[in-house]
CSV table of C-alpha atoms and ligand atoms in Angstrom, one decimal:
chain,number,residue,atom,x,y,z
A,5,UNK,CA,32.3,-5.5,0.9
A,6,UNK,CA,30.1,-6.3,-2.1
A,7,UNK,CA,27.3,-8.9,-2.0
A,8,UNK,CA,25.1,-11.0,-4.1
A,9,UNK,CA,22.0,-12.1,-2.2
A,10,UNK,CA,20.0,-14.9,-3.9
A,11,UNK,CA,16.9,-16.4,-2.5
A,12,UNK,CA,16.8,-20.2,-2.6
A,13,UNK,CA,13.2,-20.1,-3.8
A,14,UNK,CA,13.7,-20.7,-7.5
A,15,UNK,CA,16.1,-21.1,-10.4
A,16,UNK,CA,18.9,-18.6,-11.0
A,17,UNK,CA,17.5,-16.1,-13.5
A,18,UNK,CA,19.7,-14.2,-15.9
A,19,UNK,CA,18.7,-11.0,-14.1
A,20,UNK,CA,20.2,-12.4,-10.9
A,21,UNK,CA,23.2,-13.7,-12.7
A,22,UNK,CA,23.8,-10.2,-14.2
A,23,UNK,CA,23.6,-8.7,-10.7
A,24,UNK,CA,26.1,-11.3,-9.4
A,25,UNK,CA,28.5,-10.6,-12.2
A,26,UNK,CA,28.4,-6.8,-11.6
A,27,UNK,CA,28.9,-7.2,-7.9
A,28,UNK,CA,31.8,-9.5,-8.5
A,29,UNK,CA,33.4,-7.1,-11.0
A,30,UNK,CA,33.1,-4.1,-8.7
A,31,UNK,CA,34.5,-6.1,-5.8
A,32,UNK,CA,37.5,-7.0,-7.9
A,33,UNK,CA,37.9,-3.4,-9.2
A,34,UNK,CA,37.8,-1.9,-5.8
A,35,UNK,CA,39.7,-4.6,-4.0
A,36,UNK,CA,36.9,-5.5,-1.7
A,37,UNK,CA,35.5,-8.8,-0.6
A,38,UNK,CA,32.6,-10.5,-2.3
A,39,UNK,CA,30.0,-12.0,-0.1
A,40,UNK,CA,27.3,-14.5,-1.1
A,41,UNK,CA,24.3,-14.2,1.2
A,42,UNK,CA,21.6,-16.9,0.8
A,43,UNK,CA,18.4,-15.1,1.7
A,44,UNK,CA,16.5,-18.0,3.2
A,45,UNK,CA,13.9,-15.9,5.2
A,46,UNK,CA,10.9,-17.4,3.4
A,47,UNK,CA,10.8,-20.9,4.8
A,48,UNK,CA,7.5,-21.7,2.9
A,49,UNK,CA,9.1,-20.8,-0.4
A,50,UNK,CA,12.6,-22.1,0.1
A,51,UNK,CA,13.4,-25.1,-2.1
A,52,UNK,CA,15.7,-27.7,-0.6
A,53,UNK,CA,18.9,-27.9,-2.5
A,54,UNK,CA,18.4,-24.6,-4.5
A,55,UNK,CA,21.2,-22.9,-2.4
A,56,UNK,CA,23.7,-25.6,-3.5
A,57,UNK,CA,22.5,-25.3,-7.1
A,58,UNK,CA,22.9,-21.6,-7.1
A,59,UNK,CA,26.4,-21.8,-5.6
A,60,UNK,CA,27.3,-24.5,-8.1
A,61,UNK,CA,26.3,-22.1,-10.9
A,62,UNK,CA,28.2,-19.2,-9.5
A,63,UNK,CA,31.2,-21.4,-9.3
A,64,UNK,CA,30.8,-22.5,-12.9
A,65,UNK,CA,30.7,-18.9,-14.0
A,66,UNK,CA,33.9,-18.2,-12.0
A,67,UNK,CA,32.1,-15.8,-9.6
A,68,UNK,CA,34.1,-17.0,-6.6
A,69,UNK,CA,33.2,-15.6,-3.3
A,70,UNK,CA,35.3,-14.7,-0.3
A,71,UNK,CA,32.5,-15.3,2.2
A,72,UNK,CA,29.3,-17.3,2.3
A,73,UNK,CA,26.5,-16.8,4.8
A,74,UNK,CA,22.9,-17.9,5.3
A,75,UNK,CA,20.6,-15.1,6.4
A,76,UNK,CA,18.8,-17.4,8.8
A,77,UNK,CA,22.0,-17.6,10.9
A,78,UNK,CA,21.3,-14.0,11.9
A,79,UNK,CA,17.6,-14.3,12.8
A,80,UNK,CA,18.4,-14.0,16.5
A,81,UNK,CA,20.3,-10.8,15.8
A,82,UNK,CA,17.5,-9.4,13.7
A,83,UNK,CA,15.1,-10.0,16.6
A,84,UNK,CA,17.4,-8.3,19.1
A,85,UNK,CA,17.7,-5.3,16.9
A,86,UNK,CA,14.0,-5.1,16.3
A,87,UNK,CA,13.5,-5.1,20.1
A,88,UNK,CA,16.1,-2.3,20.4
A,89,UNK,CA,14.0,-0.3,17.9
A,90,UNK,CA,10.9,-0.9,20.0
A,91,UNK,CA,12.7,0.4,23.1
A,92,UNK,CA,13.9,3.4,21.2
A,93,UNK,CA,10.3,4.0,20.1
A,94,UNK,CA,11.2,3.6,16.5
A,95,UNK,CA,9.2,0.4,16.1
A,96,UNK,CA,6.1,-1.1,17.7
A,97,UNK,CA,4.0,-4.2,18.1
A,98,UNK,CA,1.0,-4.3,15.8
A,99,UNK,CA,-1.9,-6.7,16.6
A,100,UNK,CA,-4.0,-6.0,13.5
A,101,UNK,CA,-5.5,-9.2,12.1
A,102,UNK,CA,-5.4,-10.0,8.4
A,103,UNK,CA,-9.1,-9.5,8.2
A,104,UNK,CA,-8.9,-6.0,9.8
A,105,UNK,CA,-6.2,-4.9,7.4
A,106,UNK,CA,-8.1,-6.4,4.4
A,107,UNK,CA,-11.2,-4.4,5.4
A,108,UNK,CA,-9.1,-1.2,5.7
A,109,UNK,CA,-7.6,-1.8,2.3
A,110,UNK,CA,-11.1,-2.4,0.8
A,111,UNK,CA,-12.3,0.9,2.3
A,112,UNK,CA,-9.3,2.7,0.8
A,113,UNK,CA,-10.1,1.3,-2.6
A,114,UNK,CA,-13.7,2.2,-2.3
A,115,UNK,CA,-12.8,5.8,-1.4
A,116,UNK,CA,-10.3,5.9,-4.3
A,117,UNK,CA,-7.2,6.6,-2.1
A,118,UNK,CA,-4.0,4.7,-1.6
A,119,UNK,CA,-3.9,2.4,1.4
A,120,UNK,CA,-1.7,3.6,4.2
A,121,UNK,CA,-1.2,1.9,7.5
A,122,UNK,CA,-2.3,4.1,10.4
A,123,UNK,CA,-0.2,3.8,13.5
A,124,UNK,CA,-3.3,4.3,15.7
A,125,UNK,CA,-4.6,0.8,14.6
A,126,UNK,CA,-1.7,-1.0,16.3
A,127,UNK,CA,-3.6,-2.2,19.4
A,128,UNK,CA,-7.1,-2.4,18.1
A,129,UNK,CA,-7.2,-6.1,17.7
A,130,UNK,CA,-5.2,-7.0,20.8
A,131,UNK,CA,-8.0,-9.0,22.4
A,132,UNK,CA,-8.4,-11.3,19.5
A,133,UNK,CA,-4.8,-11.6,18.3
A,134,UNK,CA,-2.0,-12.8,20.5
A,135,UNK,CA,0.6,-12.9,17.8
A,136,UNK,CA,1.6,-9.4,17.0
A,137,UNK,CA,4.1,-8.4,14.3
A,138,UNK,CA,6.7,-5.7,14.7
A,139,UNK,CA,6.4,-2.6,12.5
A,140,UNK,CA,9.0,0.0,11.9
A,141,UNK,CA,7.6,3.5,12.2
A,142,UNK,CA,7.0,5.0,8.7
A,143,UNK,CA,9.0,7.9,7.3
A,144,UNK,CA,8.4,11.4,8.5
A,145,UNK,CA,10.5,13.0,5.8
A,146,UNK,CA,11.1,12.1,2.2
A,147,UNK,CA,13.9,9.7,1.6
A,148,UNK,CA,16.3,10.0,-1.4
A,149,UNK,CA,19.3,8.2,-2.6
A,150,UNK,CA,21.6,8.5,-5.6
A,151,UNK,CA,21.5,5.6,-7.9
A,152,UNK,CA,24.6,5.0,-10.0
A,153,UNK,CA,22.5,4.1,-13.1
A,154,UNK,CA,19.1,5.9,-12.6
A,155,UNK,CA,20.4,9.1,-10.9
A,156,UNK,CA,18.6,10.8,-8.0
A,157,UNK,CA,15.7,8.7,-6.6
A,158,UNK,CA,13.3,10.4,-4.2
A,159,UNK,CA,10.4,8.9,-2.2
A,160,UNK,CA,7.7,10.9,-0.5
A,161,UNK,CA,7.1,10.0,3.2
A,162,UNK,CA,3.5,9.0,2.2
A,163,UNK,CA,4.9,6.1,0.2
A,164,UNK,CA,6.6,4.7,3.3
A,165,UNK,CA,4.1,3.9,6.0
A,166,UNK,CA,4.9,1.8,9.1
A,167,UNK,CA,5.9,-1.6,7.6
A,168,UNK,CA,6.4,-5.0,9.1
A,169,UNK,CA,10.0,-5.9,10.1
A,170,UNK,CA,9.3,-9.0,12.1
A,171,UNK,CA,6.5,-11.4,11.2
A,172,UNK,CA,4.1,-13.0,13.7
A,173,UNK,CA,6.3,-16.1,13.8
A,174,UNK,CA,9.4,-14.1,14.7
A,175,UNK,CA,11.0,-14.3,11.2
A,176,UNK,CA,12.3,-11.0,9.8
A,177,UNK,CA,10.9,-9.7,6.6
A,178,UNK,CA,13.1,-9.5,3.5
A,179,UNK,CA,13.5,-5.7,3.9
A,180,UNK,CA,14.5,-5.9,7.5
A,181,UNK,CA,16.9,-8.9,7.3
A,182,UNK,CA,18.5,-7.5,4.1
A,183,UNK,CA,19.0,-4.0,5.5
A,184,UNK,CA,20.4,-5.2,8.8
A,185,UNK,CA,22.7,-7.7,7.1
A,186,UNK,CA,24.0,-5.1,4.7
A,187,UNK,CA,24.9,-3.1,7.8
A,188,UNK,CA,26.4,-6.1,9.7
A,189,UNK,CA,28.6,-7.1,6.8
A,190,UNK,CA,29.6,-3.5,6.1
A,191,UNK,CA,28.3,-3.6,2.5
A,192,UNK,CA,29.6,-0.5,0.6
A,193,UNK,CA,27.7,-0.9,-2.6
A,194,UNK,CA,24.4,-2.7,-3.4
A,195,UNK,CA,23.8,-3.7,-7.0
A,196,UNK,CA,20.5,-5.4,-7.7
A,197,UNK,CA,17.6,-5.6,-10.0
A,198,UNK,CA,15.3,-2.6,-10.6
A,199,UNK,CA,12.4,-4.4,-9.0
A,200,UNK,CA,14.1,-3.6,-5.7
A,201,UNK,CA,14.2,0.2,-6.2
A,202,UNK,CA,11.1,0.7,-4.0
A,203,UNK,CA,12.6,-1.4,-1.2
A,204,UNK,CA,15.6,0.8,-1.0
A,205,UNK,CA,14.0,3.7,0.9
A,206,UNK,CA,12.6,1.2,3.4
A,207,UNK,CA,16.0,-0.3,3.9
A,208,UNK,CA,17.6,3.1,4.3
A,209,UNK,CA,14.9,4.0,6.8
A,210,UNK,CA,15.7,0.9,8.8
A,211,UNK,CA,19.4,1.8,9.0
A,212,UNK,CA,18.6,5.5,9.7
A,213,UNK,CA,16.4,4.4,12.6
A,214,UNK,CA,19.3,2.6,14.1
A,215,UNK,CA,21.6,5.6,13.7
A,216,UNK,CA,23.7,3.8,11.0
A,217,UNK,CA,24.6,6.7,8.8
A,218,UNK,CA,27.4,5.2,6.7
A,219,UNK,CA,26.3,5.8,3.1
A,220,UNK,CA,25.9,2.7,0.9
A,221,UNK,CA,26.1,3.2,-2.8
A,222,UNK,CA,23.2,1.8,-4.9
A,223,UNK,CA,22.7,0.7,-8.5
A,224,UNK,CA,19.5,-0.8,-9.7
A,225,UNK,CA,19.8,-2.7,-13.0
A,226,UNK,CA,17.2,-2.1,-15.7
A,227,UNK,CA,14.8,-5.0,-16.1
A,228,UNK,CA,15.4,-7.5,-18.9
A,229,UNK,CA,12.5,-7.8,-21.4
A,230,UNK,CA,11.6,-10.8,-23.6
A,231,UNK,CA,11.4,-10.6,-27.3
A,232,UNK,CA,7.8,-9.3,-27.1
A,233,UNK,CA,9.0,-6.4,-24.9
A,234,UNK,CA,7.4,-7.8,-21.8
A,235,UNK,CA,9.2,-8.3,-18.5
A,236,UNK,CA,10.9,-11.7,-18.7
A,237,UNK,CA,9.3,-14.3,-16.5
A,238,UNK,CA,9.8,-17.9,-15.6
A,239,UNK,CA,7.8,-18.8,-18.6
A,240,UNK,CA,10.5,-17.5,-20.9
A,241,UNK,CA,13.0,-20.4,-21.1
A,242,UNK,CA,15.9,-18.0,-22.0
A,243,UNK,CA,15.5,-16.4,-18.6
A,244,UNK,CA,16.8,-19.6,-16.9
A,245,UNK,CA,20.5,-19.9,-16.6
A,246,UNK,CA,20.2,-23.6,-16.4
A,247,UNK,CA,18.2,-23.7,-19.6
A,248,UNK,CA,20.9,-21.6,-21.4
A,249,UNK,CA,23.6,-24.0,-20.2
A,250,UNK,CA,21.5,-27.0,-21.3
A,251,UNK,CA,21.3,-25.5,-24.8
A,252,UNK,CA,25.0,-25.4,-25.0
A,253,UNK,CA,25.8,-21.8,-24.4
A,254,UNK,CA,29.2,-21.4,-22.7
A,255,UNK,CA,29.4,-19.6,-19.3
A,256,UNK,CA,32.0,-17.2,-20.7
A,257,UNK,CA,29.6,-16.3,-23.6
A,258,UNK,CA,26.7,-15.8,-21.3
A,259,UNK,CA,28.8,-13.5,-19.1
A,260,UNK,CA,30.0,-11.6,-22.2
A,261,UNK,CA,26.4,-11.2,-23.4
A,262,UNK,CA,25.0,-10.1,-20.1
A,263,UNK,CA,27.7,-7.5,-19.7
A,264,UNK,CA,27.0,-6.2,-23.3
A,265,UNK,CA,23.3,-5.7,-22.7
A,266,UNK,CA,22.4,-2.1,-22.7
A,267,UNK,CA,26.1,-1.3,-22.8
A,268,UNK,CA,28.8,-0.4,-25.2
A,269,UNK,CA,31.7,-2.7,-24.2
A,270,UNK,CA,35.2,-1.9,-25.2
A,271,UNK,CA,35.4,-5.0,-27.3
A,272,UNK,CA,32.7,-7.3,-28.7
A,273,UNK,CA,34.2,-10.5,-27.4
A,274,UNK,CA,35.8,-10.6,-24.0
A,275,UNK,CA,36.3,-12.7,-20.9
A,276,UNK,CA,35.2,-11.8,-17.3
A,277,UNK,CA,38.8,-11.0,-16.4
A,278,UNK,CA,39.1,-8.5,-19.3
A,279,UNK,CA,35.8,-6.8,-18.2
A,280,UNK,CA,37.3,-6.2,-14.8
A,281,UNK,CA,39.8,-3.8,-16.4
A,282,UNK,CA,37.3,-1.6,-18.2
A,283,UNK,CA,33.8,-2.1,-17.0
A,284,UNK,CA,32.0,1.0,-15.8
A,285,UNK,CA,28.5,0.7,-14.4
A,286,UNK,CA,27.8,4.3,-15.3
A,287,UNK,CA,27.8,3.4,-19.0
A,288,UNK,CA,24.8,1.1,-18.6
A,289,UNK,CA,21.6,2.2,-20.2
A,290,UNK,CA,18.8,3.3,-17.9
A,291,UNK,CA,16.2,1.8,-20.1
A,292,UNK,CA,15.0,-1.8,-20.0
A,293,UNK,CA,16.9,-4.1,-22.3
A,294,UNK,CA,15.6,-6.8,-24.6
A,295,UNK,CA,17.1,-10.2,-24.4
A,296,UNK,CA,18.3,-11.0,-27.8
A,297,UNK,CA,19.1,-14.7,-28.2
A,298,UNK,CA,20.5,-14.2,-31.7
A,299,UNK,CA,23.1,-11.9,-30.3
A,300,UNK,CA,23.9,-14.4,-27.6
A,301,UNK,CA,24.2,-17.1,-30.3
A,302,UNK,CA,26.7,-14.9,-32.2
A,303,UNK,CA,28.8,-14.2,-29.0
A,304,UNK,CA,28.6,-17.9,-28.1
A,305,UNK,CA,29.9,-18.9,-31.5
A,306,UNK,CA,32.8,-16.5,-31.2
A,307,UNK,CA,33.7,-18.0,-27.9
A,308,UNK,CA,33.5,-21.5,-29.3
A,309,UNK,CA,35.8,-20.4,-32.1
A,310,UNK,CA,38.4,-19.3,-29.6
A,311,UNK,CA,38.4,-22.7,-27.8
A,312,UNK,CA,41.4,-24.9,-28.5
A,313,UNK,CA,40.5,-28.3,-30.0
A,314,UNK,CA,41.2,-30.2,-26.8
A,315,UNK,CA,38.7,-28.1,-24.8
A,316,UNK,CA,36.2,-28.3,-27.6
A,317,UNK,CA,36.5,-32.1,-27.6
A,318,UNK,CA,36.1,-32.2,-23.9
A,319,UNK,CA,33.0,-30.1,-24.0
A,320,UNK,CA,31.6,-32.6,-26.5
A,321,UNK,CA,32.4,-35.4,-24.2
A,322,UNK,CA,35.1,-36.8,-26.4
A,323,UNK,CA,38.8,-37.7,-25.8
A,324,UNK,CA,39.6,-37.4,-29.4
A,325,UNK,CA,41.1,-34.1,-30.7
A,326,UNK,CA,39.8,-34.9,-34.2
A,327,UNK,CA,36.3,-34.5,-32.8
A,328,UNK,CA,37.3,-31.1,-31.4
A,329,UNK,CA,38.8,-30.0,-34.7
A,330,UNK,CA,35.7,-31.3,-36.6
A,331,UNK,CA,33.4,-29.3,-34.4
A,332,UNK,CA,35.4,-26.2,-35.1
A,333,UNK,CA,34.9,-26.6,-38.8
A,334,UNK,CA,31.2,-27.1,-38.1
A,335,UNK,CA,31.1,-23.7,-36.4
A,336,UNK,CA,30.4,-22.4,-39.9
A,337,UNK,CA,26.9,-23.5,-39.3
A,338,UNK,CA,26.4,-24.0,-35.6
A,339,UNK,CA,26.4,-21.6,-32.7
A,340,UNK,CA,25.9,-23.8,-29.6
A,341,UNK,CA,27.3,-27.0,-28.2
A,342,UNK,CA,24.0,-28.7,-28.8
A,343,UNK,CA,23.9,-27.8,-32.4
A,344,UNK,CA,27.5,-29.1,-32.8
A,345,UNK,CA,26.5,-32.3,-31.0
A,346,UNK,CA,23.6,-32.7,-33.5
A,347,UNK,CA,25.9,-32.2,-36.5
A,348,UNK,CA,28.4,-34.8,-35.2
A,349,UNK,CA,25.8,-37.3,-34.3
A,350,UNK,CA,24.3,-36.9,-37.8
A,351,UNK,CA,27.7,-37.9,-39.1
A,352,UNK,CA,27.6,-41.1,-37.1
A,353,UNK,CA,23.9,-41.8,-37.7
A,354,UNK,CA,22.7,-44.7,-39.8
A,355,UNK,CA,22.3,-43.6,-43.4
A,356,UNK,CA,19.6,-44.8,-45.8
A,357,UNK,CA,21.1,-46.0,-49.0
A,358,UNK,CA,18.8,-44.4,-51.6
A,359,UNK,CA,20.1,-45.6,-55.0
A,360,UNK,CA,22.6,-47.8,-56.8
A,361,UNK,CA,25.3,-45.1,-57.1
A,362,UNK,CA,25.3,-44.5,-53.4
A,363,UNK,CA,25.5,-48.2,-52.7
A,364,UNK,CA,28.4,-48.4,-55.1
A,365,UNK,CA,30.2,-45.6,-53.4
A,366,UNK,CA,29.7,-47.1,-50.0
A,367,UNK,CA,30.9,-50.5,-51.1
A,368,UNK,CA,33.9,-48.9,-52.8
A,369,UNK,CA,34.9,-47.1,-49.6
A,370,UNK,CA,34.6,-50.3,-47.6
A,371,UNK,CA,36.8,-52.0,-50.2
A,372,UNK,CA,39.4,-49.2,-49.8
A,373,UNK,CA,39.3,-49.6,-46.0
A,374,UNK,CA,40.0,-53.3,-46.3
A,375,UNK,CA,42.4,-53.3,-49.2
A,376,UNK,CA,44.0,-49.9,-49.9
A,377,UNK,CA,44.4,-48.0,-46.7
A,378,UNK,CA,47.1,-45.8,-48.3
A,379,UNK,CA,44.5,-44.2,-50.5
A,380,UNK,CA,42.6,-43.1,-47.4
A,381,UNK,CA,45.4,-40.9,-46.2
A,382,UNK,CA,44.2,-37.6,-47.6
A,383,UNK,CA,41.1,-36.4,-49.4
A,384,UNK,CA,42.8,-36.1,-52.8
A,385,UNK,CA,44.0,-39.7,-53.0
A,386,UNK,CA,40.7,-40.9,-51.4
A,387,UNK,CA,38.8,-39.0,-54.1
A,388,UNK,CA,41.0,-40.4,-57.0
A,389,UNK,CA,40.7,-43.9,-55.7
A,390,UNK,CA,36.9,-43.5,-55.5
A,391,UNK,CA,36.7,-42.1,-59.0
A,392,UNK,CA,38.7,-45.0,-60.3
A,393,UNK,CA,36.6,-47.6,-58.5
A,394,UNK,CA,33.2,-46.2,-59.2
A,395,UNK,CA,33.6,-44.5,-62.5
A,396,UNK,CA,31.6,-41.6,-61.1
A,397,UNK,CA,32.6,-38.0,-60.9
A,398,UNK,CA,31.2,-34.6,-60.2
A,399,UNK,CA,27.8,-34.3,-58.6
A,400,UNK,CA,27.0,-37.9,-59.1
A,401,UNK,CA,29.9,-38.8,-56.8
A,402,UNK,CA,30.1,-35.9,-54.4
A,403,UNK,CA,26.4,-35.6,-53.6
A,404,UNK,CA,25.9,-39.1,-52.3
A,405,UNK,CA,29.4,-39.1,-50.8
A,406,UNK,CA,28.7,-36.1,-48.7
A,407,UNK,CA,25.5,-37.8,-47.5
A,408,UNK,CA,27.4,-41.0,-46.7
A,409,UNK,CA,30.1,-39.2,-44.8
A,410,UNK,CA,28.1,-36.5,-43.0
A,411,UNK,CA,24.4,-37.6,-43.0
A,412,UNK,CA,23.5,-34.4,-44.8
A,413,UNK,CA,23.5,-33.1,-48.4
A,414,UNK,CA,25.0,-29.8,-47.4
A,415,UNK,CA,27.6,-28.6,-44.9
A,416,UNK,CA,31.3,-27.8,-44.8
A,417,UNK,CA,33.6,-28.7,-47.7
A,418,UNK,CA,34.5,-32.4,-47.5
A,419,UNK,CA,38.0,-31.4,-48.2
A,420,UNK,CA,38.0,-29.6,-44.8
A,421,UNK,CA,36.6,-32.4,-42.7
A,422,UNK,CA,37.8,-35.6,-44.4
A,423,UNK,CA,41.0,-35.6,-42.4
A,424,UNK,CA,39.1,-35.8,-39.1
A,425,UNK,CA,36.7,-38.4,-40.4
A,426,UNK,CA,39.1,-40.8,-42.0
A,427,UNK,CA,39.8,-42.9,-38.9
A,428,UNK,CA,36.1,-43.2,-38.3
A,429,UNK,CA,35.1,-44.3,-41.8
A,430,UNK,CA,34.0,-47.8,-40.7
A,431,UNK,CA,31.8,-46.4,-38.0
A,432,UNK,CA,30.4,-43.7,-40.2
A,433,UNK,CA,29.4,-46.2,-42.9
A,434,UNK,CA,28.0,-48.9,-40.7
A,435,UNK,CA,24.6,-50.1,-41.7
B,519,LIG,N1,17.0,-12.0,-2.1
B,519,LIG,C1,16.7,-10.9,-2.9
B,519,LIG,C2,16.4,-11.4,-4.3
B,519,LIG,O1,16.8,-12.4,-4.7
B,519,LIG,C3,17.9,-10.0,-2.9
B,519,LIG,C4,17.7,-8.6,-3.3
B,519,LIG,C5,18.9,-7.8,-2.9
B,519,LIG,O2,19.9,-7.9,-3.5
B,519,LIG,O3,18.8,-7.1,-1.9
B,519,LIG,O4,15.8,-10.7,-5.1
């Protein structure tokens, strides 16, 4: 089974989404189930409703799961297993107070050495602290694993001291709950962000301590950098999946882009189901990748071009196919749904009549609407009728006419869009 394990503590980040997409693809490629596990261990940081929001987004992106679980459902099980580890002498109660540990850390800093928990401290504060945590005994040997992207990763035992697995309130820590659940749900392959690389040896140690020897494959995805080359954070708008959707990027384009990052896809523009056929995680670059919004815009526009006019109209909240067709012409100069919305609302915006010619053209169109609807049928007859009525031609006619019809002095050829505008002329020219 493959899994995606979001914490309901914040917005879905593109890094999380990328991990979800890859887990989903590998599940499909290897005919395994795809589990969503909501990691709600941190009750202080959990945000009510975030789980539903994340699930809604996964659904929107077509990352449909076979199973959904909440980690808190297993807290009892986590505690039972922690107690078994105590009985087997692989874990122990630690009564150290926060102050005691802070002082020890301070001491290590002063002496210029790395802080490492010393198992002999476990009972020192027993008289003053009646709420012990449970710690797993640290590693006695180095721990290594093979990463499908990074290659061999090895951690010295000094880097893995005895660490907390159950907090003083009985809640398991992330590493413990995650490691146990990966075992319970028989996860075969873990794909997650690079920031979790140093958690992996701890999670392996937990399972090893329980005698669970089934090997789990790992892949840690390189971090995503912002345009300044810094790790993307919440402050970078583009890192939020919701923000990208609000800007009018299509889910299929976001997927296409995320799968192209640090990768050489078989084709430039593709759908999730195509990627299932050829995606190979081993071709992903090991180095961090920069998020390039211009590349996403390009991919988005290509996906918009591939929409049929009905879907395009629907996405623009219109029932009218003409609006869908009009938007497709406007893709010459727009790359997102929001930009298309802006272009279209400009067409219907109120126009300032700036001179006599413009007034004359407008009055003439109104006259044609009322008296000669035949001349409105196509752009050529419309043009001829206007020339006849206004005695204007060339720039003197087309410049103001373009503004009256589109709200802008530049844009697609009137010839290409007139047909979609003709039934709206009255609305477009309203004053
Ligand atoms: N809840 C963790 C996160 O959102 C999951 C990490 C993992 O996949 O193990 O970062």
